[in-house]
């Protein structure tokens, strides 16, 4: 499919970071689905004004998240360790936030989505745990790659010195 590995790396990013970038894309897709469910529930409640407010607020937050996620994905494709730490910290904060606020809030109860909130909390806990796992794994892979490249440079330097 690709003539060189450099062409594949240029298109898809470093192979060491691919699982984490795919995970982040899935997180964004899940966020869009949640926004659509919330807007549908608000409009089904019969109040178009509430549906509009829910759509505007959640849509704006989703756009901010999308900008952050695509920025992190772009950095990960280049092998950024800082991007891995950003995902690690965000996932850890996500776990703490979900555990601290596990009960459905007033707006979710008003929309009749209390059960949906519980399911969403469990999905968020699983997603945040997976995010922590993938970011730690990606950090290990990047460190191993860095060590491998340093060893290759030492061998190359030793070979040219002879």
CSV table of N, CA and C in Angstrom, one decimal:
chain,number,residue,atom,x,y,z
A,1,UNK,N,0.8,-1.2,0.0
A,1,UNK,CA,0.0,0.0,0.0
A,1,UNK,C,0.9,1.3,0.0
A,2,UNK,N,1.9,1.3,0.9
A,2,UNK,CA,2.8,2.4,0.9
A,2,UNK,C,4.1,1.9,0.4
A,3,UNK,N,4.8,2.8,-0.3
A,3,UNK,CA,6.1,2.4,-0.8
A,3,UNK,C,7.2,2.4,0.2
A,4,UNK,N,7.1,3.3,1.2
A,4,UNK,CA,8.1,3.3,2.3
A,4,UNK,C,7.3,3.4,3.6
A,5,UNK,N,8.1,3.0,4.7
A,5,UNK,CA,7.5,3.2,6.0
A,5,UNK,C,7.3,4.7,6.4
A,6,UNK,N,8.2,5.5,5.8
A,6,UNK,CA,8.1,6.9,6.1
A,6,UNK,C,6.8,7.5,5.6
A,7,UNK,N,6.3,7.0,4.4
A,7,UNK,CA,5.0,7.5,3.9
A,7,UNK,C,3.8,7.1,4.8
A,8,UNK,N,3.9,5.9,5.3
A,8,UNK,CA,2.8,5.4,6.2
A,8,UNK,C,2.9,6.2,7.5
A,9,UNK,N,4.1,6.5,8.0
A,9,UNK,CA,4.2,7.2,9.3
A,9,UNK,C,3.7,8.7,9.1
A,10,UNK,N,4.0,9.2,7.9
A,10,UNK,CA,3.6,10.6,7.6
A,10,UNK,C,2.0,10.7,7.6
A,11,UNK,N,1.4,9.6,7.1
A,11,UNK,CA,-0.1,9.7,7.0
A,11,UNK,C,-0.8,9.3,8.3
A,12,UNK,N,-0.3,8.3,9.0
A,12,UNK,CA,-1.0,7.8,10.2
A,12,UNK,C,-0.3,8.1,11.5
A,13,UNK,N,0.9,8.6,11.4
A,13,UNK,CA,1.7,8.9,12.6
A,13,UNK,C,2.6,7.8,13.0
A,14,UNK,N,3.2,7.9,14.1
A,14,UNK,CA,4.1,6.9,14.6
A,14,UNK,C,3.3,5.7,15.0
A,15,UNK,N,3.8,4.5,14.7
A,15,UNK,CA,3.0,3.3,15.1
A,15,UNK,C,2.9,3.1,16.6
A,16,UNK,N,3.8,3.7,17.3
A,16,UNK,CA,3.8,3.6,18.8
A,16,UNK,C,2.6,4.4,19.4
A,17,UNK,N,2.2,5.4,18.7
A,17,UNK,CA,1.1,6.2,19.2
A,17,UNK,C,-0.3,5.9,18.6
A,18,UNK,N,-0.3,5.0,17.6
A,18,UNK,CA,-1.6,4.8,16.9
A,18,UNK,C,-2.8,4.4,17.8
A,19,UNK,N,-2.6,3.4,18.7
A,19,UNK,CA,-3.7,3.1,19.6
A,19,UNK,C,-4.3,4.2,20.4
A,20,UNK,N,-3.4,5.1,20.9
A,20,UNK,CA,-3.9,6.2,21.7
A,20,UNK,C,-4.6,7.2,20.8
A,21,UNK,N,-4.1,7.5,19.6
A,21,UNK,CA,-4.8,8.4,18.7
A,21,UNK,C,-6.2,7.9,18.3
A,22,UNK,N,-6.3,6.6,18.0
A,22,UNK,CA,-7.6,6.0,17.7
A,22,UNK,C,-8.6,6.1,18.9
A,23,UNK,N,-8.0,5.8,20.1
A,23,UNK,CA,-8.9,6.0,21.3
A,23,UNK,C,-9.4,7.4,21.4
A,24,UNK,N,-8.6,8.4,21.2
A,24,UNK,CA,-9.0,9.8,21.3
A,24,UNK,C,-10.1,10.1,20.3
A,25,UNK,N,-10.0,9.5,19.1
A,25,UNK,CA,-11.0,9.7,18.0
A,25,UNK,C,-12.3,9.1,18.5
A,26,UNK,N,-12.3,7.9,19.1
A,26,UNK,CA,-13.5,7.3,19.6
A,26,UNK,C,-14.1,8.1,20.8
A,27,UNK,N,-13.3,8.7,21.6
A,27,UNK,CA,-13.8,9.5,22.7
A,27,UNK,C,-14.6,10.7,22.1
A,28,UNK,N,-14.1,11.3,21.1
A,28,UNK,CA,-14.8,12.4,20.4
A,28,UNK,C,-16.1,12.0,19.8
A,29,UNK,N,-16.1,10.8,19.2
A,29,UNK,CA,-17.3,10.3,18.6
A,29,UNK,C,-18.4,10.0,19.7
A,30,UNK,N,-17.9,9.5,20.8
A,30,UNK,CA,-18.8,9.2,21.9
A,30,UNK,C,-19.4,10.5,22.4
A,31,UNK,N,-18.6,11.6,22.5
A,31,UNK,CA,-19.1,12.9,23.0
A,31,UNK,C,-20.2,13.4,22.0
A,32,UNK,N,-20.0,13.3,20.7
A,32,UNK,CA,-21.0,13.8,19.8
A,32,UNK,C,-22.3,13.0,20.0
A,33,UNK,N,-22.2,11.7,20.2
A,33,UNK,CA,-23.4,10.8,20.4
A,33,UNK,C,-24.1,11.3,21.6
A,34,UNK,N,-23.4,11.6,22.7
A,34,UNK,CA,-24.0,12.0,24.0
A,34,UNK,C,-24.7,13.3,23.8
A,35,UNK,N,-24.1,14.3,23.0
A,35,UNK,CA,-24.8,15.5,22.8
A,35,UNK,C,-26.1,15.3,22.0
A,36,UNK,N,-26.1,14.5,21.0
A,36,UNK,CA,-27.3,14.2,20.2
A,36,UNK,C,-28.4,13.6,21.1
A,37,UNK,N,-28.0,12.7,22.0
A,37,UNK,CA,-29.0,12.1,22.9
A,37,UNK,C,-29.6,13.1,23.8
A,38,UNK,N,-28.7,14.0,24.4
A,38,UNK,CA,-29.2,15.1,25.3
A,38,UNK,C,-30.2,16.0,24.6
A,39,UNK,N,-29.8,16.4,23.3
A,39,UNK,CA,-30.7,17.3,22.6
A,39,UNK,C,-32.0,16.6,22.2
A,40,UNK,N,-31.9,15.4,21.9
A,40,UNK,CA,-33.2,14.6,21.6
A,40,UNK,C,-34.1,14.5,22.8
A,41,UNK,N,-33.5,14.3,23.9
A,41,UNK,CA,-34.3,14.2,25.2
A,41,UNK,C,-34.9,15.5,25.6
A,42,UNK,N,-34.1,16.6,25.4
A,42,UNK,CA,-34.6,17.9,25.7
A,42,UNK,C,-35.7,18.3,24.8
A,43,UNK,N,-35.6,18.0,23.5
A,43,UNK,CA,-36.7,18.3,22.6
A,43,UNK,C,-37.9,17.4,22.8
A,44,UNK,N,-37.7,16.2,23.2
A,44,UNK,CA,-38.8,15.3,23.5
A,44,UNK,C,-39.6,15.7,24.7
A,45,UNK,N,-38.9,16.4,25.6
A,45,UNK,CA,-39.5,16.9,26.8
A,45,UNK,C,-40.6,18.0,26.5
A,46,UNK,N,-40.5,18.5,25.3
A,46,UNK,CA,-41.5,19.4,24.8
A,46,UNK,C,-41.1,20.9,24.9
A,47,UNK,N,-39.9,21.1,25.3
A,47,UNK,CA,-39.5,22.5,25.4
A,47,UNK,C,-38.4,22.8,24.4
A,48,UNK,N,-38.7,23.4,23.3
A,48,UNK,CA,-37.7,23.7,22.3
A,48,UNK,C,-36.6,24.7,22.8
A,49,UNK,N,-37.0,25.5,23.7
A,49,UNK,CA,-36.0,26.5,24.3
A,49,UNK,C,-34.9,25.7,25.0
A,50,UNK,N,-35.3,24.7,25.8
A,50,UNK,CA,-34.3,23.9,26.6
A,50,UNK,C,-33.5,23.1,25.6
A,51,UNK,N,-34.1,22.6,24.5
A,51,UNK,CA,-33.3,21.8,23.6
A,51,UNK,C,-32.3,22.7,22.9
A,52,UNK,N,-32.6,24.0,22.6
A,52,UNK,CA,-31.7,24.9,22.0
A,52,UNK,C,-30.5,25.2,22.9
A,53,UNK,N,-30.8,25.5,24.2
A,53,UNK,CA,-29.8,25.8,25.1
A,53,UNK,C,-28.9,24.6,25.3
A,54,UNK,N,-29.5,23.4,25.5
A,54,UNK,CA,-28.6,22.2,25.6
A,54,UNK,C,-27.7,22.0,24.4
A,55,UNK,N,-28.3,22.2,23.2
A,55,UNK,CA,-27.5,22.0,22.0
A,55,UNK,C,-26.4,23.1,21.9
A,56,UNK,N,-26.7,24.3,22.2
A,56,UNK,CA,-25.6,25.3,22.1
A,56,UNK,C,-24.5,25.1,23.1
A,57,UNK,N,-24.9,24.9,24.4
A,57,UNK,CA,-23.9,24.7,25.4
A,57,UNK,C,-23.0,23.5,25.2
A,58,UNK,N,-23.7,22.3,25.0
A,58,UNK,CA,-23.0,21.1,24.8
A,58,UNK,C,-22.2,21.1,23.5
A,59,UNK,N,-22.8,21.7,22.5
A,59,UNK,CA,-22.1,21.8,21.2
A,59,UNK,C,-20.9,22.6,21.3
A,60,UNK,N,-20.9,23.7,22.0
A,60,UNK,CA,-19.7,24.5,22.2
A,60,UNK,C,-18.7,23.8,23.0
A,61,UNK,N,-19.1,23.1,24.0
A,61,UNK,CA,-18.1,22.3,24.8
A,61,UNK,C,-17.5,21.2,24.0
A,62,UNK,N,-18.3,20.6,23.1
A,62,UNK,CA,-17.8,19.5,22.2
A,62,UNK,C,-16.8,20.1,21.2
A,63,UNK,N,-17.0,21.3,20.7
A,63,UNK,CA,-16.1,21.9,19.8
A,63,UNK,C,-14.7,22.2,20.5
A,64,UNK,N,-14.8,22.7,21.7
A,64,UNK,CA,-13.6,22.9,22.5
A,64,UNK,C,-12.8,21.6,22.7
A,65,UNK,N,-13.6,20.5,23.1
A,65,UNK,CA,-12.9,19.2,23.3
A,65,UNK,C,-12.3,18.7,22.0
A,66,UNK,N,-13.0,18.9,20.9
A,66,UNK,CA,-12.5,18.5,19.6
A,66,UNK,C,-11.2,19.2,19.2
A,67,UNK,N,-11.2,20.5,19.5
A,67,UNK,CA,-9.9,21.2,19.2
A,67,UNK,C,-8.8,20.7,20.0
A,68,UNK,N,-9.0,20.4,21.3
A,68,UNK,CA,-8.0,19.9,22.2
A,68,UNK,C,-7.6,18.5,21.8
A,69,UNK,N,-8.6,17.6,21.4
A,69,UNK,CA,-8.3,16.3,21.0
A,69,UNK,C,-7.5,16.3,19.7
A,70,UNK,N,-7.9,17.0,18.8
A,70,UNK,CA,-7.1,17.0,17.5
A,70,UNK,C,-5.7,17.6,17.6
A,71,UNK,N,-5.6,18.6,18.6
A,71,UNK,CA,-4.2,19.1,18.9
A,71,UNK,C,-3.4,18.0,19.5
A,72,UNK,N,-3.9,17.3,20.4
A,72,UNK,CA,-3.2,16.2,21.1
A,72,UNK,C,-2.9,15.1,20.0
A,73,UNK,N,-3.8,14.8,19.2
A,73,UNK,CA,-3.6,13.7,18.2
A,73,UNK,C,-2.4,14.2,17.2
A,74,UNK,N,-2.5,15.4,16.8
A,74,UNK,CA,-1.4,16.0,15.9
A,74,UNK,C,0.0,15.9,16.6
A,75,UNK,N,0.0,16.2,17.9
A,75,UNK,CA,1.3,16.1,18.6
A,75,UNK,C,1.7,14.6,18.8
A,76,UNK,N,0.7,13.7,19.0
A,76,UNK,CA,1.0,12.3,19.2
A,76,UNK,C,1.6,11.7,17.9
A,77,UNK,N,1.1,12.1,16.8
A,77,UNK,CA,1.6,11.6,15.5
A,77,UNK,C,3.1,12.0,15.3
A,78,UNK,N,3.5,13.0,16.0
A,78,UNK,CA,4.9,13.4,15.9
A,78,UNK,C,5.7,12.8,17.0
A,79,UNK,N,5.1,12.0,17.9
A,79,UNK,CA,5.8,11.4,19.0
A,79,UNK,C,6.0,12.2,20.3
A,80,UNK,N,5.0,13.1,20.6
A,80,UNK,CA,5.2,14.0,21.7
A,80,UNK,C,4.8,13.2,23.0
A,81,UNK,N,5.8,13.3,24.0
A,81,UNK,CA,5.5,12.7,25.3
A,81,UNK,C,4.6,13.6,26.1
A,82,UNK,N,4.7,14.9,25.9
A,82,UNK,CA,3.8,15.9,26.6
A,82,UNK,C,2.3,15.6,26.3
A,83,UNK,N,2.0,15.2,25.0
A,83,UNK,CA,0.6,14.9,24.7
A,83,UNK,C,0.2,13.6,25.5
A,84,UNK,N,1.1,12.7,25.7
A,84,UNK,CA,0.7,11.5,26.5
A,84,UNK,C,0.4,11.9,27.9
A,85,UNK,N,1.2,12.8,28.4
A,85,UNK,CA,1.0,13.3,29.8
A,85,UNK,C,-0.3,14.0,29.9
A,86,UNK,N,-0.7,14.8,28.9
A,86,UNK,CA,-2.0,15.5,28.9
A,86,UNK,C,-3.1,14.5,28.9
A,87,UNK,N,-3.0,13.5,28.1
A,87,UNK,CA,-4.1,12.4,28.1
A,87,UNK,C,-4.1,11.7,29.5
A,88,UNK,N,-3.0,11.4,30.1
A,88,UNK,CA,-2.9,10.8,31.4
A,88,UNK,C,-3.5,11.6,32.5
A,89,UNK,N,-3.2,12.9,32.5
A,89,UNK,CA,-3.8,13.8,33.5
A,89,UNK,C,-5.3,14.0,33.3
A,90,UNK,N,-5.7,14.1,32.0
A,90,UNK,CA,-7.1,14.3,31.8
A,90,UNK,C,-7.9,13.1,32.2
A,91,UNK,N,-7.4,11.9,31.9
A,91,UNK,CA,-8.1,10.7,32.3
A,91,UNK,C,-8.1,10.5,33.8
A,92,UNK,N,-7.1,10.8,34.5
A,92,UNK,CA,-7.1,10.7,35.9
A,92,UNK,C,-8.1,11.7,36.5
A,93,UNK,N,-8.1,12.9,36.0
A,93,UNK,CA,-9.1,13.9,36.5
A,93,UNK,C,-10.5,13.4,36.2
A,94,UNK,N,-10.7,12.8,35.0
A,94,UNK,CA,-12.0,12.2,34.6
A,94,UNK,C,-12.5,11.2,35.6
A,95,UNK,N,-11.6,10.3,36.0
A,95,UNK,CA,-12.0,9.3,37.0
A,95,UNK,C,-12.4,9.9,38.3
A,96,UNK,N,-11.6,10.9,38.8
A,96,UNK,CA,-11.9,11.6,40.1
A,96,UNK,C,-13.2,12.3,40.0
A,97,UNK,N,-13.5,13.0,38.9
A,97,UNK,CA,-14.7,13.8,38.7
A,97,UNK,C,-15.9,12.8,38.7
A,98,UNK,N,-15.8,11.7,37.9
A,98,UNK,CA,-17.0,10.8,37.8
A,98,UNK,C,-17.3,10.2,39.2
A,99,UNK,N,-16.2,9.8,39.9
A,99,UNK,CA,-16.5,9.2,41.2
A,99,UNK,C,-17.0,10.2,42.2
A,100,UNK,N,-16.6,11.5,42.1
A,100,UNK,CA,-17.1,12.5,43.0
A,100,UNK,C,-18.6,12.9,42.7
A,101,UNK,N,-19.0,12.8,41.4
A,101,UNK,CA,-20.3,13.2,41.0
A,101,UNK,C,-21.1,12.0,40.3
A,102,UNK,N,-21.1,10.9,40.9
A,102,UNK,CA,-21.7,9.7,40.3
A,102,UNK,C,-23.2,9.8,40.2
A,103,UNK,N,-23.8,10.5,41.1
A,103,UNK,CA,-25.3,10.7,41.1
A,103,UNK,C,-25.7,11.6,39.9
A,104,UNK,N,-26.8,11.3,39.3
A,104,UNK,CA,-27.3,12.2,38.2
A,104,UNK,C,-27.6,13.5,38.7
A,105,UNK,N,-27.3,14.6,37.9
A,105,UNK,CA,-27.6,15.9,38.3
A,105,UNK,C,-29.0,16.3,38.0
A,106,UNK,N,-29.4,17.4,38.5
A,106,UNK,CA,-30.8,17.9,38.4
A,106,UNK,C,-31.3,17.9,36.9
A,107,UNK,N,-30.4,18.4,36.0
A,107,UNK,CA,-30.8,18.5,34.6
A,107,UNK,C,-31.1,17.2,34.0
A,108,UNK,N,-30.3,16.2,34.3
A,108,UNK,CA,-30.5,14.8,33.8
A,108,UNK,C,-31.8,14.2,34.4
A,109,UNK,N,-32.1,14.5,35.6
A,109,UNK,CA,-33.3,13.9,36.2
A,109,UNK,C,-34.5,14.6,35.6
A,110,UNK,N,-34.4,15.9,35.3
A,110,UNK,CA,-35.5,16.7,34.7
A,110,UNK,C,-35.8,16.2,33.3
A,111,UNK,N,-34.7,15.8,32.5
A,111,UNK,CA,-34.9,15.3,31.2
A,111,UNK,C,-35.3,13.8,31.2
A,112,UNK,N,-35.3,13.2,32.4
A,112,UNK,CA,-35.7,11.8,32.4
A,112,UNK,C,-34.6,10.8,32.0
A,113,UNK,N,-33.3,11.3,32.2
A,113,UNK,CA,-32.2,10.5,31.8
A,113,UNK,C,-31.3,10.1,32.9
A,114,UNK,N,-31.9,9.9,34.1
A,114,UNK,CA,-31.1,9.5,35.3
A,114,UNK,C,-30.4,8.2,35.0
A,115,UNK,N,-31.1,7.2,34.4
A,115,UNK,CA,-30.5,5.9,34.1
A,115,UNK,C,-29.3,6.0,33.1
A,116,UNK,N,-29.6,6.9,32.1
A,116,UNK,CA,-28.6,7.2,31.1
A,116,UNK,C,-27.3,7.7,31.7
A,117,UNK,N,-27.5,8.6,32.7
A,117,UNK,CA,-26.4,9.2,33.4
A,117,UNK,C,-25.5,8.1,34.1
A,118,UNK,N,-26.2,7.1,34.7
A,118,UNK,CA,-25.4,6.0,35.4
A,118,UNK,C,-24.6,5.3,34.3
A,119,UNK,N,-25.3,4.9,33.2
A,119,UNK,CA,-24.6,4.2,32.2
A,119,UNK,C,-23.4,5.0,31.6
A,120,UNK,N,-23.7,6.3,31.4
A,120,UNK,CA,-22.6,7.2,30.9
A,120,UNK,C,-21.4,7.3,31.9
A,121,UNK,N,-21.7,7.3,33.2
A,121,UNK,CA,-20.7,7.3,34.2
A,121,UNK,C,-19.8,6.1,34.1
A,122,UNK,N,-20.4,4.9,34.0
A,122,UNK,CA,-19.7,3.7,33.9
A,122,UNK,C,-18.8,3.7,32.6
A,123,UNK,N,-19.4,4.2,31.5
A,123,UNK,CA,-18.6,4.3,30.3
A,123,UNK,C,-17.5,5.2,30.4
A,124,UNK,N,-17.7,6.4,31.1
A,124,UNK,CA,-16.7,7.3,31.3
A,124,UNK,C,-15.5,6.7,32.2
A,125,UNK,N,-15.9,6.0,33.2
A,125,UNK,CA,-14.9,5.3,34.1
A,125,UNK,C,-14.1,4.3,33.2
A,126,UNK,N,-14.7,3.5,32.4
A,126,UNK,CA,-14.0,2.6,31.6
A,126,UNK,C,-13.1,3.3,30.6
A,127,UNK,N,-13.7,4.3,30.0
A,127,UNK,CA,-12.9,5.1,29.0
A,127,UNK,C,-11.7,5.8,29.6
A,128,UNK,N,-11.9,6.4,30.8
A,128,UNK,CA,-10.7,7.0,31.5
A,128,UNK,C,-9.7,6.0,31.9
A,129,UNK,N,-10.1,4.8,32.3
A,129,UNK,CA,-9.1,3.8,32.7
A,129,UNK,C,-8.4,3.3,31.4
A,130,UNK,N,-9.1,3.2,30.3
A,130,UNK,CA,-8.4,2.8,29.1
A,130,UNK,C,-7.5,3.9,28.6
A,131,UNK,N,-7.9,5.2,28.8
A,131,UNK,CA,-7.0,6.3,28.5
A,131,UNK,C,-5.7,6.3,29.3
A,132,UNK,N,-5.8,6.0,30.6
A,132,UNK,CA,-4.6,5.9,31.4
A,132,UNK,C,-3.7,4.8,30.9
A,133,UNK,N,-4.3,3.6,30.7
A,133,UNK,CA,-3.5,2.5,30.2
A,133,UNK,C,-2.8,2.8,28.9
A,134,UNK,N,-3.6,3.3,27.9
A,134,UNK,CA,-3.0,3.6,26.6
A,134,UNK,C,-1.9,4.7,26.7
A,135,UNK,N,-2.1,5.7,27.5
A,135,UNK,CA,-1.1,6.7,27.6
A,135,UNK,C,0.2,6.2,28.3
A,136,UNK,N,0.0,5.4,29.3
A,136,UNK,CA,1.2,4.8,29.9
A,136,UNK,C,1.9,3.9,29.0
A,137,UNK,N,1.2,3.1,28.3
A,137,UNK,CA,1.8,2.2,27.3
A,137,UNK,C,2.5,3.0,26.1
A,138,UNK,N,1.9,4.0,25.7
A,138,UNK,CA,2.5,4.9,24.7
A,138,UNK,C,3.8,5.5,25.2
A,139,UNK,N,3.7,6.0,26.4
A,139,UNK,CA,5.0,6.6,27.0
A,139,UNK,C,6.1,5.5,27.0
A,140,UNK,N,5.7,4.3,27.4
A,140,UNK,CA,6.8,3.2,27.5
A,140,UNK,C,7.3,3.0,26.1
A,141,UNK,N,6.4,2.9,25.1
A,141,UNK,CA,6.8,2.6,23.7
A,141,UNK,C,7.7,3.8,23.2
A,142,UNK,N,7.4,5.0,23.5
A,142,UNK,CA,8.2,6.1,23.0
A,142,UNK,C,9.6,6.1,23.7
A,143,UNK,N,9.6,5.8,25.0
A,143,UNK,CA,10.9,5.7,25.7
A,143,UNK,C,11.7,4.6,25.1
A,144,UNK,N,11.1,3.4,24.8
A,144,UNK,CA,11.9,2.3,24.2
A,144,UNK,C,12.4,2.7,22.9
A,145,UNK,N,11.6,3.4,22.1
A,145,UNK,CA,12.0,3.9,20.8
A,145,UNK,C,13.2,4.8,20.9
A,146,UNK,N,13.1,5.7,21.9
A,146,UNK,CA,14.1,6.7,22.1
A,146,UNK,C,15.4,6.0,22.5
A,147,UNK,N,15.3,5.0,23.3
A,147,UNK,CA,16.5,4.2,23.8
A,147,UNK,C,17.1,3.5,22.6
A,148,UNK,N,16.3,2.9,21.8
A,148,UNK,CA,16.7,2.2,20.6
A,148,UNK,C,17.5,3.1,19.6
A,149,UNK,N,16.9,4.3,19.4
A,149,UNK,CA,17.6,5.2,18.5
A,149,UNK,C,18.9,5.7,19.1
A,150,UNK,N,18.9,5.9,20.4
A,150,UNK,CA,20.2,6.3,21.0
A,150,UNK,C,21.3,5.2,20.9
A,151,UNK,N,20.9,4.0,21.1
A,151,UNK,CA,21.8,2.9,20.9
A,151,UNK,C,22.3,2.8,19.5
A,152,UNK,N,21.4,3.0,18.5
A,152,UNK,CA,21.8,2.9,17.1
A,152,UNK,C,22.8,4.1,16.8
A,153,UNK,N,22.6,5.2,17.4
A,153,UNK,CA,23.5,6.4,17.2
A,153,UNK,C,24.9,6.1,17.8
A,154,UNK,N,24.9,5.4,19.0
A,154,UNK,CA,26.1,5.1,19.6
A,154,UNK,C,26.9,4.0,18.7
A,155,UNK,N,26.2,3.1,18.2
A,155,UNK,CA,26.8,2.1,17.3
A,155,UNK,C,27.3,2.7,16.1
A,156,UNK,N,26.6,3.6,15.5
A,156,UNK,CA,27.0,4.3,14.3
A,156,UNK,C,28.2,5.1,14.6
A,157,UNK,N,28.3,5.8,15.7
A,157,UNK,CA,29.4,6.6,16.1
A,157,UNK,C,30.7,5.7,16.3
A,158,UNK,N,30.4,4.6,17.0
A,158,UNK,CA,31.5,3.6,17.2
A,158,UNK,C,32.0,3.0,15.9
A,159,UNK,N,31.1,2.8,15.0
A,159,UNK,CA,31.5,2.2,13.7
A,159,UNK,C,32.3,3.2,12.8
A,160,UNK,N,32.0,4.5,12.9
A,160,UNK,CA,32.7,5.5,12.1
A,160,UNK,C,34.0,5.9,12.8
A,161,UNK,N,34.2,5.6,14.1
A,161,UNK,CA,35.4,5.9,14.8
A,161,UNK,C,36.5,4.9,14.4
A,162,UNK,N,36.0,3.7,14.0
A,162,UNK,CA,37.0,2.6,13.7
A,162,UNK,C,37.6,2.9,12.4
